[in-house]
Coordinates of C-alpha atoms in Angstrom, one line a residue:
M3 CA 5.3 3.9 -54.6
V4 CA 3.9 1.6 -52.0
E5 CA 2.9 -1.7 -53.5
Q6 CA -0.7 -3.0 -52.6
T7 CA -1.9 -6.6 -52.5
A8 CA -5.5 -7.7 -53.4
S9 CA -6.3 -8.6 -49.8
S10 CA -5.4 -5.1 -48.1
N11 CA -7.1 -1.8 -48.3
L12 CA -5.5 1.3 -49.3
V13 CA -6.7 4.6 -47.6
A14 CA -5.5 7.5 -49.9
V15 CA -5.5 11.0 -48.2
D16 CA -5.5 14.5 -49.8
V17 CA -4.6 17.1 -47.2
G18 CA -5.3 20.4 -48.8
N19 CA -5.2 23.9 -47.6
S20 CA -9.0 24.0 -46.6
R21 CA -10.2 20.4 -46.3
I22 CA -8.9 16.7 -46.0
K23 CA -10.3 14.3 -48.5
I24 CA -10.2 10.5 -47.7
G25 CA -10.8 7.5 -49.9
I26 CA -10.8 3.8 -49.2
F27 CA -9.7 1.6 -52.1
D28 CA -10.2 -2.2 -52.1
R29 CA -7.1 -2.6 -54.2
V30 CA -4.9 -1.0 -56.7
A31 CA -5.1 -3.3 -59.8
G32 CA -2.6 -3.1 -62.7
S33 CA -2.9 0.2 -64.7
A34 CA -6.7 0.6 -63.9
L35 CA -7.7 3.9 -62.4
T36 CA -10.2 2.9 -59.7
Q37 CA -12.9 4.4 -57.7
P38 CA -12.9 4.8 -53.9
V39 CA -15.5 2.3 -52.1
E40 CA -15.9 4.9 -49.5
V41 CA -15.1 8.6 -49.1
F42 CA -14.9 11.0 -46.2
E43 CA -14.1 14.7 -46.0
L44 CA -13.1 17.2 -43.2
Q45 CA -12.7 20.9 -43.1
I46 CA -9.6 22.5 -41.9
A47 CA -9.7 25.5 -39.7
G48 CA -7.2 27.8 -41.6
R49 CA -3.4 27.9 -40.9
S50 CA -3.6 26.0 -37.6
G51 CA -4.5 22.9 -39.4
R52 CA -6.9 21.8 -36.8
F53 CA -9.9 19.7 -37.8
N54 CA -12.5 17.5 -35.9
A55 CA -10.5 14.6 -34.8
T56 CA -13.5 13.0 -33.1
E57 CA -15.2 12.9 -36.6
L58 CA -12.2 11.2 -38.1
D59 CA -12.1 8.8 -35.1
L60 CA -15.8 7.9 -35.6
W61 CA -15.4 7.5 -39.4
C62 CA -12.3 5.1 -38.9
N63 CA -14.3 2.9 -36.4
G64 CA -17.0 2.3 -39.1
N65 CA -14.7 2.0 -42.2
V66 CA -11.1 1.1 -41.8
V67 CA -10.0 -2.4 -41.5
A68 CA -6.8 -3.7 -39.8
G69 CA -3.8 -3.7 -42.0
S70 CA -5.0 -0.8 -44.2
K71 CA -2.2 1.2 -45.7
W72 CA -2.5 5.0 -45.5
L73 CA -0.7 7.1 -48.1
V74 CA -1.0 10.7 -47.3
G75 CA -0.3 13.5 -49.9
S76 CA -0.4 16.9 -48.2
V77 CA 0.2 20.5 -48.7
H78 CA -0.7 21.5 -45.2
R79 CA 2.0 20.2 -42.6
A80 CA 0.2 21.1 -39.6
A81 CA -3.1 19.3 -40.8
A82 CA -1.1 16.3 -41.9
Q83 CA 0.7 16.0 -38.6
Q84 CA -2.8 16.1 -36.8
L85 CA -4.0 13.5 -39.1
I86 CA -1.1 11.1 -38.7
S87 CA -1.2 11.5 -34.8
T88 CA -5.1 11.0 -34.8
V89 CA -4.8 7.8 -37.0
T90 CA -1.9 6.4 -35.0
N91 CA -3.7 6.8 -31.8
W92 CA -7.0 5.4 -33.3
A93 CA -5.1 2.4 -34.6
R94 CA -3.3 1.8 -31.3
R95 CA -6.6 1.9 -29.3
S96 CA -8.2 -0.5 -32.0
K97 CA -5.1 -2.8 -31.9
F98 CA -4.7 -2.4 -35.5
N99 CA -1.5 -2.1 -37.6
C100 CA -2.3 0.7 -40.0
P101 CA 0.9 1.9 -41.6
I102 CA 0.9 5.5 -42.6
R103 CA 3.3 7.0 -45.3
L104 CA 3.5 10.8 -45.9
L105 CA 4.2 11.0 -49.7
T106 CA 7.2 13.1 -51.2
Y107 CA 8.1 13.7 -54.7
A108 CA 10.5 10.7 -54.5
D109 CA 7.3 8.4 -54.2
V110 CA 5.7 9.6 -57.4
P111 CA 7.0 7.4 -60.4
L112 CA 7.2 10.5 -62.7
S113 CA 10.2 12.4 -64.3
I114 CA 10.4 15.9 -62.9
R115 CA 12.1 18.5 -64.7
V116 CA 12.3 21.4 -62.4
D117 CA 15.4 22.6 -60.6
E118 CA 13.9 21.8 -57.0
P119 CA 11.5 18.9 -57.4
A120 CA 11.1 18.8 -53.4
R121 CA 9.5 22.4 -53.6
V122 CA 6.7 21.1 -55.9
G123 CA 3.4 20.4 -54.1
I124 CA 2.7 16.7 -53.8
D125 CA -0.9 17.6 -55.0
R126 CA 0.5 18.8 -58.3
L127 CA 2.7 15.7 -58.8
L128 CA 0.0 13.4 -58.0
A129 CA -2.4 15.2 -60.5
A130 CA 0.3 15.0 -63.2
F131 CA 0.8 11.3 -62.5
A132 CA -2.9 10.7 -62.9
A133 CA -3.0 12.9 -66.1
N134 CA -0.1 10.8 -67.4
R135 CA -2.1 7.6 -66.9
L136 CA -4.9 9.3 -68.9
R137 CA -3.2 11.3 -71.8
Q138 CA -2.4 10.0 -75.3
K139 CA 1.1 8.9 -75.7
D140 CA 3.5 11.4 -77.4
R141 CA 1.0 14.2 -76.5
A142 CA 1.8 17.0 -74.0
A143 CA -1.0 17.7 -71.4
I144 CA -1.9 20.7 -69.3
I145 CA -3.3 20.1 -65.9
V146 CA -5.7 22.7 -64.3
D147 CA -6.7 22.1 -60.7
L148 CA -9.1 24.6 -58.9
G149 CA -9.1 24.4 -55.2
T150 CA -8.0 26.8 -52.6
A151 CA -5.6 27.8 -55.2
I152 CA -5.5 27.3 -59.0
T153 CA -2.6 25.4 -60.3
V154 CA -1.6 25.1 -63.9
D155 CA 1.0 22.5 -64.8
L156 CA 2.7 21.1 -68.0
L157 CA 3.2 17.5 -68.9
E158 CA 5.7 17.3 -71.8
S159 CA 5.1 14.8 -74.6
D160 CA 7.3 12.3 -73.0
G161 CA 5.2 12.4 -69.8
A162 CA 7.8 14.6 -67.8
F163 CA 6.5 17.1 -65.3
A164 CA 7.7 20.6 -66.4
G165 CA 6.4 22.8 -63.8
G166 CA 3.7 25.4 -64.0
A167 CA 2.0 28.2 -62.1
I168 CA 0.0 28.8 -58.9
L169 CA -2.6 31.3 -58.9
P170 CA -5.2 32.6 -56.3
G171 CA -8.3 30.4 -56.0
L172 CA -11.7 31.6 -56.7
A173 CA -12.6 32.5 -53.3
M174 CA -9.5 34.2 -52.7
S175 CA -9.6 36.2 -55.9
A176 CA -13.2 37.4 -55.1
R177 CA -12.1 38.7 -51.8

């Protein structure tokens, strides 16, 4: 995981199948789960991954400070690439150094007990990481995430991610 200092901001990005959610955090402190000080959301136009880059530029102008570190968790490659390109261009124009890191399973401090960890969506692993920080020690946990898809995953009693299932989301099921 990328370490944060108290003087730098963290911009956490969740690139899903249908929208991008961005949160700015003042700092990551110890084991506390903190709330973002600013949030922003963009709709993604289907498989193309396109979104309104001008909206993101304007939001960055008013909210992101020089030196902010960006951590991007993405299940949509095209949208993630457009986001990285948009932020990189914005930072260059603003003369800001804003490092961007696209997270992989290797960045998540979690034991992953599946045959191919690289094939598990980063959204599922990050949800498991958060649940691991909240669950009672020596108790298993089930994580259910409802979005474009519904995921159901298992954390074993020792905190290891044991996999799960992906189901159609509510809108897809209704169609």
